[in-house]
């Protein structure tokens, strides 16, 4: 296992700061959508804002002091009044530097007062007006937003705010974003804490990617505003929301509006906004959009006029833009369907950027309202600032960085905006392999290029991805890092550093710690599915080559299990005795785990109740259930019958998952073809699969691998056990008894393919008072945690969430883990004296063996 970095070496993330401040009733005001992974240093570098910038503004307004290191190695503290030395021997050098800043201000009083600080979101350029006497000669705030071009920040002192006593959220629907923007001035008179806007393309993309129920709570409309208001208490906040809603209803622009009381709906709606950049990158029709003109801002009173003119500009240039952003602050994010891979496309992109820069300046706005200028917009600063101001910018940089070594080419002496485009076009290496990639016609190359660096995979909070990165904190082990390597592998042309294609050991090593949990397929805003990409890569990498031993032992487990069930007693005796360690080593399996015991061939029929005369569903007894826990199949059949969904059991079919996860796609295709043809021939009954990973393979992998109508028909019929009880059971059905409290480990594949809240929502509906969820992967992840070289990582992932949850329980606690791997890991973590994990079917069984649950 590659070792994780020490916590003292990790950057200070915004969420870390918020967690530290929360016990004191305080928080940091600026809250970018990337709050779970953005570092405070990055926020200072870009002068970041956030959803609540209407109330709390930009990062610059919250910075009191910065401890810095200049390009020449001098340490200093920047604050009110200028610079002061950290070490006495630097005092003279700092005094000279401070004097240069004073001269810079003295020589540019008029320009600093008239060109800077005109609107709340004016982030472009350097914010030198903070050095003016009337602003206290605030050297720290002048450094905020310099994008790493002037100094290195090592420590920051920031201002915090009291957490609001109560908040409420309004969702307002409009015909288009211009109508929505037109209502912003009236909304601002009600002193909201947030006013966010977006168009229908983002919502449609999320529903297409994650299902029709992925976004709930939105009123009718084709564009929306989220308006958050606070109050002295909940009654006050709700009254303010009701007053605003009543006022807007008297106008002609708002189509519909509602107060969002449900916390689940609130989280769902905010997640749409937080995932905006990724959702805008890949749309329903498969089109790709690009950054370039991403966060221009105007005064909020000018927003509607600016958007009207900007959309006209897009139409004139035959571009489409997906709009969303901080409407209350006049800042709009947009991704545009540029075609920068072709020379004429790059030229058209440049022409639009030049016209857009002139347009936003004509509306009194700024090229950047949040992200900074970077290499995408620095050249365009000539449209916004006078030559005198741009000379002042260059002089300011030279004060701190006389040799120009810090982030050159940004703000000062910029390169052309189209000079260094890093493109990953579909190349000759992107030959079709195993998967059909139905949403990516260019195959693996186009699929890997989905990653645009949103960076949600590097978050330690929220969602389930990326477990390996959470364990190692190594960029190489993140979804983003792996996608970037795959992009490089599939890239042709000069500068390519991976020249051996799918034989690359660098890419193989980067994918090695991917647990194939599929969480990225659900959590990544652009739908990167690294489990599928890893499988495709392994399929190509090991073609006509010897594979790791575990690919033959664990990868072929369903095949080995068939004879093992005939001779279960002697096989279990061997595997459970001293010889078992030798067998494990020969198969590349860790000796740190107890190998699971095979069920006898006749055990399945002994556990199953009689087949129903008129079945309402098919209960597919998957390979894991058949080989290791046939009692779950019996419990599932009894619960389904009790719930009004009598199911006929089908045995002898396999989803091919172990071959898929090890990249043995040829055999996986043959196994799946047989399975889907058999299931398709049996009619249209719903197919219920007790093992979540097998259900996910039939729902998601089968159509993607086979690409046939048969596979798609079967996939549409597949349900997990909890999903079947949610969607198919008699609405009035209630189990005889449920516990008051349950600790739940949702299988990652169920989370990714069938929805993250299906089982927890069902448990609450059935009467469970408290559902404690272990967020994220258990660490076993099918083959992964049984492979000798991955045992340490598997345990490190388990220690992130599952292990602490289980350690806090008494031995009689109810633990649910429908996945065979999740249950195996839970039992391994707790040992024989801890609580034992069960399948939901065993918890709800109306007639359990022995007469007790």
Short mmCIF file of C-alpha atoms in Angstrom, two decimals, residues 400-765:
data_model
loop_
_atom_site.label_atom_id
_atom_site.label_comp_id
_atom_site.label_asym_id
_atom_site.label_seq_id
_atom_site.Cartn_x
_atom_site.Cartn_y
_atom_site.Cartn_z
CA UNK A 400 7.23 40.98 -4.96
CA UNK A 401 8.63 38.95 -7.87
CA UNK A 402 11.35 40.93 -9.66
CA UNK A 403 12.47 37.97 -11.81
CA UNK A 404 8.95 36.91 -12.83
CA UNK A 405 9.25 33.33 -11.60
CA UNK A 406 5.83 32.98 -9.90
CA UNK A 407 3.05 31.75 -12.20
CA UNK A 408 4.38 33.59 -15.26
CA UNK A 409 2.01 34.50 -18.08
CA UNK A 410 -0.95 35.27 -15.80
CA UNK A 411 -2.33 38.84 -15.50
CA UNK A 412 1.05 40.37 -16.37
CA UNK A 413 2.71 39.66 -19.76
CA UNK A 414 0.00 37.14 -20.68
CA UNK A 415 0.10 34.67 -23.53
CA UNK A 416 -2.68 34.61 -26.13
CA UNK A 417 -5.86 32.98 -24.86
CA UNK A 418 -5.67 30.36 -27.61
CA UNK A 419 -1.92 29.75 -27.44
CA UNK A 420 -1.74 26.70 -25.17
CA UNK A 421 -4.96 24.75 -25.55
CA UNK A 422 -4.56 21.29 -24.05
CA UNK A 423 -6.83 19.11 -26.17
CA UNK A 424 -7.63 15.41 -26.11
CA UNK A 425 -9.31 14.67 -29.44
CA UNK A 426 -10.51 11.21 -30.42
CA UNK A 427 -7.38 9.55 -31.74
CA UNK A 428 -6.28 6.51 -33.63
CA UNK A 429 -5.60 4.86 -30.27
CA UNK A 430 -9.26 5.05 -29.30
CA UNK A 431 -10.13 1.78 -30.98
CA UNK A 432 -13.22 0.03 -29.70
CA UNK A 433 -12.45 -2.58 -27.11
CA UNK A 434 -14.80 -4.46 -24.81
CA UNK A 435 -17.48 -1.98 -23.75
CA UNK A 436 -19.69 -0.23 -26.30
CA UNK A 437 -19.72 3.11 -24.40
CA UNK A 438 -23.27 3.96 -25.51
CA UNK A 439 -23.04 7.55 -24.22
CA UNK A 440 -19.56 8.13 -25.68
CA UNK A 441 -19.40 7.33 -29.41
CA UNK A 442 -15.64 7.86 -29.37
CA UNK A 443 -15.15 4.96 -27.00
CA UNK A 444 -12.72 5.05 -24.09
CA UNK A 445 -10.99 8.22 -25.32
CA UNK A 446 -14.21 10.23 -25.38
CA UNK A 447 -15.35 8.70 -22.09
CA UNK A 448 -12.09 9.56 -20.31
CA UNK A 449 -12.23 13.10 -21.68
CA UNK A 450 -15.41 13.64 -19.64
CA UNK A 451 -13.15 14.65 -16.75
CA UNK A 452 -12.77 18.43 -16.69
CA UNK A 453 -11.11 18.62 -13.29
CA UNK A 454 -14.12 19.59 -11.14
CA UNK A 455 -12.25 17.77 -8.38
CA UNK A 456 -15.20 16.40 -6.42
CA UNK A 457 -13.37 13.07 -6.31
CA UNK A 458 -10.78 14.63 -3.99
CA UNK A 459 -13.39 15.58 -1.41
CA UNK A 460 -13.30 14.01 2.03
CA UNK A 461 -16.91 14.91 2.76
CA UNK A 462 -20.16 14.18 0.98
CA UNK A 463 -20.85 11.34 -1.44
CA UNK A 464 -18.96 8.08 -1.70
CA UNK A 465 -16.09 8.77 -4.09
CA UNK A 466 -13.17 8.35 -4.18
CA UNK A 467 -12.28 5.81 -1.46
CA UNK A 468 -8.71 5.17 -2.55
CA UNK A 469 -7.92 8.88 -2.62
CA UNK A 470 -9.46 9.29 0.82
CA UNK A 471 -7.13 6.58 2.08
CA UNK A 472 -3.91 7.79 0.43
CA UNK A 473 -4.48 11.50 -0.34
CA UNK A 474 -2.43 10.92 -3.48
CA UNK A 475 -3.64 12.72 -6.62
CA UNK A 476 -2.72 9.63 -8.64
CA UNK A 477 -5.36 7.68 -6.69
CA UNK A 478 -8.18 10.12 -7.42
CA UNK A 479 -10.72 9.72 -10.20
CA UNK A 480 -9.38 12.92 -11.73
CA UNK A 481 -5.78 11.75 -11.65
CA UNK A 482 -6.65 8.45 -13.30
CA UNK A 483 -8.76 10.15 -15.95
CA UNK A 484 -5.91 12.52 -16.78
CA UNK A 485 -3.54 9.59 -17.27
CA UNK A 486 -6.04 7.80 -19.50
CA UNK A 487 -6.43 10.99 -21.53
CA UNK A 488 -2.68 11.19 -21.95
CA UNK A 489 -2.50 7.52 -22.89
CA UNK A 490 -5.05 8.07 -25.67
CA UNK A 491 -3.55 11.31 -26.94
CA UNK A 492 -1.61 11.57 -30.20
CA UNK A 493 0.77 14.25 -31.32
CA UNK A 494 3.80 16.12 -29.99
CA UNK A 495 4.34 16.24 -26.26
CA UNK A 496 2.71 12.89 -25.54
CA UNK A 497 4.47 11.32 -22.56
CA UNK A 498 2.75 7.91 -22.51
CA UNK A 499 3.82 6.23 -25.71
CA UNK A 500 2.98 2.56 -25.13
CA UNK A 501 -0.80 2.94 -25.07
CA UNK A 502 -2.76 0.33 -23.16
CA UNK A 503 0.45 -1.53 -22.32
CA UNK A 504 1.42 1.40 -20.08
CA UNK A 505 2.62 0.38 -16.64
CA UNK A 506 2.11 3.97 -15.40
CA UNK A 507 -1.60 3.81 -16.18
CA UNK A 508 -1.86 0.28 -14.79
CA UNK A 509 -0.29 1.38 -11.51
CA UNK A 510 -2.55 4.42 -11.25
CA UNK A 511 -5.62 2.22 -11.74
CA UNK A 512 -4.33 -0.45 -9.37
CA UNK A 513 -5.91 1.04 -6.22
CA UNK A 514 -9.24 1.83 -7.90
CA UNK A 515 -11.73 -0.29 -5.98
CA UNK A 516 -14.21 -0.33 -8.91
CA UNK A 517 -16.83 0.91 -6.44
CA UNK A 518 -18.64 2.88 -9.20
CA UNK A 519 -19.33 5.76 -6.80
CA UNK A 520 -17.78 8.18 -9.29
CA UNK A 521 -20.44 7.21 -11.84
CA UNK A 522 -23.00 8.78 -9.49
CA UNK A 523 -21.01 11.43 -7.62
CA UNK A 524 -18.92 12.84 -10.47
CA UNK A 525 -20.87 15.71 -12.05
CA UNK A 526 -19.71 14.74 -15.55
CA UNK A 527 -20.39 11.03 -15.06
CA UNK A 528 -16.85 9.67 -15.13
CA UNK A 529 -17.18 5.90 -14.55
CA UNK A 530 -13.69 4.80 -13.57
CA UNK A 531 -14.79 1.24 -12.77
CA UNK A 532 -15.77 0.76 -16.41
CA UNK A 533 -12.63 2.51 -17.66
CA UNK A 534 -10.44 0.32 -15.45
CA UNK A 535 -12.15 -2.82 -16.72
CA UNK A 536 -11.70 -1.68 -20.31
CA UNK A 537 -8.05 -0.87 -19.70
CA UNK A 538 -7.33 -4.23 -18.05
CA UNK A 539 -9.07 -5.96 -20.96
CA UNK A 540 -6.62 -4.27 -23.36
CA UNK A 541 -3.57 -4.33 -21.11
CA UNK A 542 -3.60 -8.09 -20.51
CA UNK A 543 -4.78 -9.16 -23.95
CA UNK A 544 -2.76 -12.26 -24.89
CA UNK A 545 -0.65 -11.89 -21.73
CA UNK A 546 -0.44 -13.61 -18.37
CA UNK A 547 -2.58 -11.96 -15.73
CA UNK A 548 -2.17 -11.57 -11.95
CA UNK A 549 -3.00 -14.79 -10.09
CA UNK A 550 -6.09 -13.26 -8.49
CA UNK A 551 -7.65 -12.76 -11.92
CA UNK A 552 -7.72 -16.54 -12.30
CA UNK A 553 -8.82 -17.35 -8.75
CA UNK A 554 -11.17 -14.54 -7.72
CA UNK A 555 -11.98 -13.48 -11.27
CA UNK A 556 -13.21 -16.99 -12.08
CA UNK A 557 -14.92 -17.48 -8.70
CA UNK A 558 -18.38 -18.32 -10.13
CA UNK A 559 -16.78 -21.07 -12.21
CA UNK A 560 -14.79 -22.47 -9.26
CA UNK A 561 -17.85 -22.30 -7.02
CA UNK A 562 -19.82 -24.82 -9.07
CA UNK A 563 -17.69 -27.90 -8.25
CA UNK A 564 -16.93 -26.53 -4.76
CA UNK A 565 -20.64 -26.76 -3.88
CA UNK A 566 -20.63 -30.45 -4.80
CA UNK A 567 -17.78 -31.08 -2.35
CA UNK A 568 -18.45 -28.28 0.12
CA UNK A 569 -17.41 -30.12 3.30
CA UNK A 570 -13.93 -31.24 2.19
CA UNK A 571 -13.33 -27.97 0.32
CA UNK A 572 -14.25 -25.91 3.40
CA UNK A 573 -12.10 -28.15 5.58
CA UNK A 574 -9.09 -27.57 3.35
CA UNK A 575 -9.65 -23.83 3.01
CA UNK A 576 -10.27 -23.41 6.73
CA UNK A 577 -7.22 -25.43 7.78
CA UNK A 578 -3.46 -24.93 7.49
CA UNK A 579 -3.54 -25.80 3.79
CA UNK A 580 -5.90 -22.91 3.17
CA UNK A 581 -3.09 -20.37 3.57
CA UNK A 582 -1.08 -22.12 0.87
CA UNK A 583 -4.11 -22.24 -1.44
CA UNK A 584 -4.69 -18.53 -0.82
CA UNK A 585 -1.09 -17.62 -1.65
CA UNK A 586 -1.18 -19.69 -4.83
CA UNK A 587 -4.30 -17.78 -5.86
CA UNK A 588 -2.95 -14.32 -5.03
CA UNK A 589 -5.41 -14.06 -2.13
CA UNK A 590 -4.59 -12.47 1.21
CA UNK A 591 -4.04 -14.75 4.18
CA UNK A 592 -5.23 -12.00 6.55
CA UNK A 593 -8.88 -12.88 5.96
CA UNK A 594 -10.89 -15.97 6.72
CA UNK A 595 -12.00 -17.41 3.42
CA UNK A 596 -15.78 -17.67 3.04
CA UNK A 597 -17.36 -21.09 3.38
CA UNK A 598 -19.10 -22.63 0.40
CA UNK A 599 -22.70 -23.74 0.80
CA UNK A 600 -23.64 -27.28 -0.16
CA UNK A 601 -25.37 -27.81 -3.48
CA UNK A 602 -28.64 -28.87 -1.86
CA UNK A 603 -28.72 -25.96 0.62
CA UNK A 604 -30.41 -23.56 -1.79
CA UNK A 605 -33.45 -25.75 -2.37
CA UNK A 606 -33.66 -26.44 1.36
CA UNK A 607 -33.95 -22.72 2.07
CA UNK A 608 -36.32 -21.72 -0.72
CA UNK A 609 -40.07 -21.93 -0.08
CA UNK A 610 -42.30 -23.63 -2.69
CA UNK A 611 -42.48 -21.79 -5.99
CA UNK A 612 -45.63 -19.64 -6.34
CA UNK A 613 -48.31 -20.76 -8.80
CA UNK A 614 -48.71 -17.23 -10.18
CA UNK A 615 -45.44 -15.34 -9.73
CA UNK A 616 -45.32 -11.55 -9.84
CA UNK A 617 -41.52 -11.41 -10.19
CA UNK A 618 -38.38 -13.43 -10.81
CA UNK A 619 -35.98 -13.88 -7.90
CA UNK A 620 -32.57 -14.29 -9.53
CA UNK A 621 -30.32 -16.27 -7.23
CA UNK A 622 -26.95 -14.80 -8.16
CA UNK A 623 -23.59 -16.55 -7.92
CA UNK A 624 -22.64 -15.06 -4.52
CA UNK A 625 -25.98 -15.85 -2.92
CA UNK A 626 -25.99 -19.36 -4.40
CA UNK A 627 -22.42 -20.13 -3.34
CA UNK A 628 -22.17 -18.52 0.09
CA UNK A 629 -25.53 -17.52 1.57
CA UNK A 630 -28.48 -19.44 0.17
CA UNK A 631 -30.37 -18.57 3.37
CA UNK A 632 -30.65 -15.01 2.01
CA UNK A 633 -32.45 -16.32 -1.07
CA UNK A 634 -34.96 -18.12 1.13
CA UNK A 635 -35.52 -15.05 3.29
CA UNK A 636 -35.94 -12.85 0.21
CA UNK A 637 -38.54 -15.19 -1.28
CA UNK A 638 -40.56 -15.23 1.96
CA UNK A 639 -40.43 -11.44 2.40
CA UNK A 640 -41.48 -10.84 -1.20
CA UNK A 641 -44.42 -13.20 -0.85
CA UNK A 642 -45.42 -11.50 2.39
CA UNK A 643 -45.20 -8.10 0.63
CA UNK A 644 -47.49 -9.17 -2.19
CA UNK A 645 -44.75 -9.89 -4.74
CA UNK A 646 -44.52 -13.70 -4.96
CA UNK A 647 -41.38 -14.52 -6.91
CA UNK A 648 -40.24 -17.61 -8.72
CA UNK A 649 -36.57 -18.41 -8.07
CA UNK A 650 -34.13 -18.77 -10.98
CA UNK A 651 -30.79 -20.49 -10.40
CA UNK A 652 -27.75 -21.19 -12.54
CA UNK A 653 -27.31 -17.74 -14.12
CA UNK A 654 -24.46 -15.28 -13.55
CA UNK A 655 -24.01 -11.55 -14.07
CA UNK A 656 -20.34 -11.91 -14.99
CA UNK A 657 -19.25 -9.31 -12.44
CA UNK A 658 -15.98 -10.95 -11.37
CA UNK A 659 -14.83 -11.21 -14.97
CA UNK A 660 -15.89 -7.61 -15.63
CA UNK A 661 -14.02 -6.19 -12.64
CA UNK A 662 -10.82 -8.02 -13.66
CA UNK A 663 -11.13 -6.91 -17.28
CA UNK A 664 -11.79 -10.36 -18.71
CA UNK A 665 -14.45 -8.97 -20.98
CA UNK A 666 -14.51 -11.77 -23.54
CA UNK A 667 -15.71 -14.37 -21.02
CA UNK A 668 -17.90 -11.76 -19.33
CA UNK A 669 -19.65 -11.12 -22.65
CA UNK A 670 -20.31 -14.83 -23.17
CA UNK A 671 -21.62 -15.28 -19.62
CA UNK A 672 -23.86 -12.22 -19.83
CA UNK A 673 -25.19 -13.12 -23.27
CA UNK A 674 -26.44 -16.45 -21.93
CA UNK A 675 -27.92 -14.79 -18.84
CA UNK A 676 -29.83 -12.02 -20.60
CA UNK A 677 -31.12 -14.34 -23.31
CA UNK A 678 -32.50 -16.73 -20.69
CA UNK A 679 -34.09 -13.91 -18.69
CA UNK A 680 -35.50 -12.19 -21.77
CA UNK A 681 -37.14 -15.43 -22.89
CA UNK A 682 -39.04 -15.67 -19.59
CA UNK A 683 -41.29 -12.69 -20.23
CA UNK A 684 -41.61 -9.25 -18.68
CA UNK A 685 -41.74 -9.98 -14.95
CA UNK A 686 -39.54 -7.77 -12.75
CA UNK A 687 -36.18 -9.35 -11.92
CA UNK A 688 -35.18 -9.04 -8.26
CA UNK A 689 -31.53 -9.68 -7.36
CA UNK A 690 -30.55 -10.08 -3.67
CA UNK A 691 -26.89 -9.16 -4.29
CA UNK A 692 -26.68 -5.41 -5.13
CA UNK A 693 -23.48 -5.70 -7.16
CA UNK A 694 -25.01 -8.37 -9.39
CA UNK A 695 -28.14 -6.28 -9.83
CA UNK A 696 -25.97 -3.32 -10.83
CA UNK A 697 -24.04 -5.45 -13.32
CA UNK A 698 -27.27 -6.52 -15.02
CA UNK A 699 -28.73 -3.00 -14.97
CA UNK A 700 -25.62 -1.05 -16.00
CA UNK A 701 -22.83 -3.28 -17.32
CA UNK A 702 -24.85 -5.71 -19.43
CA UNK A 703 -26.22 -3.09 -21.86
CA UNK A 704 -22.87 -1.29 -21.96
CA UNK A 705 -20.95 -4.48 -22.69
CA UNK A 706 -23.36 -6.26 -25.03
CA UNK A 707 -25.04 -3.27 -26.66
CA UNK A 708 -28.13 -5.33 -27.58
CA UNK A 709 -31.85 -4.69 -27.29
CA UNK A 710 -32.07 -7.93 -25.32
CA UNK A 711 -29.65 -6.61 -22.70
CA UNK A 712 -31.47 -3.29 -22.52
CA UNK A 713 -34.85 -4.99 -22.06
CA UNK A 714 -33.52 -7.16 -19.26
CA UNK A 715 -31.73 -4.24 -17.62
CA UNK A 716 -34.98 -2.26 -17.46
CA UNK A 717 -36.58 -5.09 -15.44
CA UNK A 718 -33.84 -5.41 -12.81
CA UNK A 719 -34.39 -4.33 -9.17
CA UNK A 720 -32.37 -4.63 -6.02
CA UNK A 721 -34.19 -6.24 -3.10
CA UNK A 722 -34.78 -2.92 -1.34
CA UNK A 723 -35.79 -1.31 -4.63
CA UNK A 724 -38.34 -4.06 -5.24
CA UNK A 725 -39.91 -3.52 -1.82
CA UNK A 726 -40.03 0.21 -2.52
CA UNK A 727 -41.50 0.02 -6.01
CA UNK A 728 -43.39 -3.29 -6.23
CA UNK A 729 -44.67 -4.17 -2.76
CA UNK A 730 -48.27 -3.74 -1.66
CA UNK A 731 -48.51 -0.10 -0.44
CA UNK A 732 -50.21 -1.27 2.76
CA UNK A 733 -47.62 -3.95 3.54
CA UNK A 734 -45.78 -3.68 6.82
CA UNK A 735 -43.40 -6.24 8.31
CA UNK A 736 -44.33 -7.80 11.62
CA UNK A 737 -41.61 -5.92 13.49
CA UNK A 738 -38.57 -3.75 12.84
CA UNK A 739 -35.87 -2.54 15.23
CA UNK A 740 -35.83 1.01 16.52
CA UNK A 741 -32.31 1.60 15.23
CA UNK A 742 -30.32 0.23 12.32
CA UNK A 743 -26.73 0.79 11.18
CA UNK A 744 -26.72 0.62 7.39
CA UNK A 745 -23.91 0.00 4.92
CA UNK A 746 -25.30 0.69 1.45
CA UNK A 747 -23.43 -1.18 -1.25
CA UNK A 748 -21.47 1.19 -3.48
CA UNK A 749 -22.92 -0.31 -6.67
CA UNK A 750 -26.46 0.08 -5.35
CA UNK A 751 -25.61 3.67 -4.41
CA UNK A 752 -24.26 4.39 -7.87
CA UNK A 753 -26.76 2.60 -10.09
CA UNK A 754 -30.03 2.52 -8.13
CA UNK A 755 -29.83 5.62 -5.93
CA UNK A 756 -28.17 6.51 -2.69
CA UNK A 757 -31.25 6.71 -0.45
CA UNK A 758 -33.41 3.78 -1.60
CA UNK A 759 -32.75 1.51 1.35
CA UNK A 760 -32.59 4.17 4.06
CA UNK A 761 -35.86 5.70 2.83
CA UNK A 762 -37.50 2.27 2.82
CA UNK A 763 -36.35 1.51 6.36
CA UNK A 764 -37.78 4.76 7.66
CA UNK A 765 -41.06 4.12 5.87
#
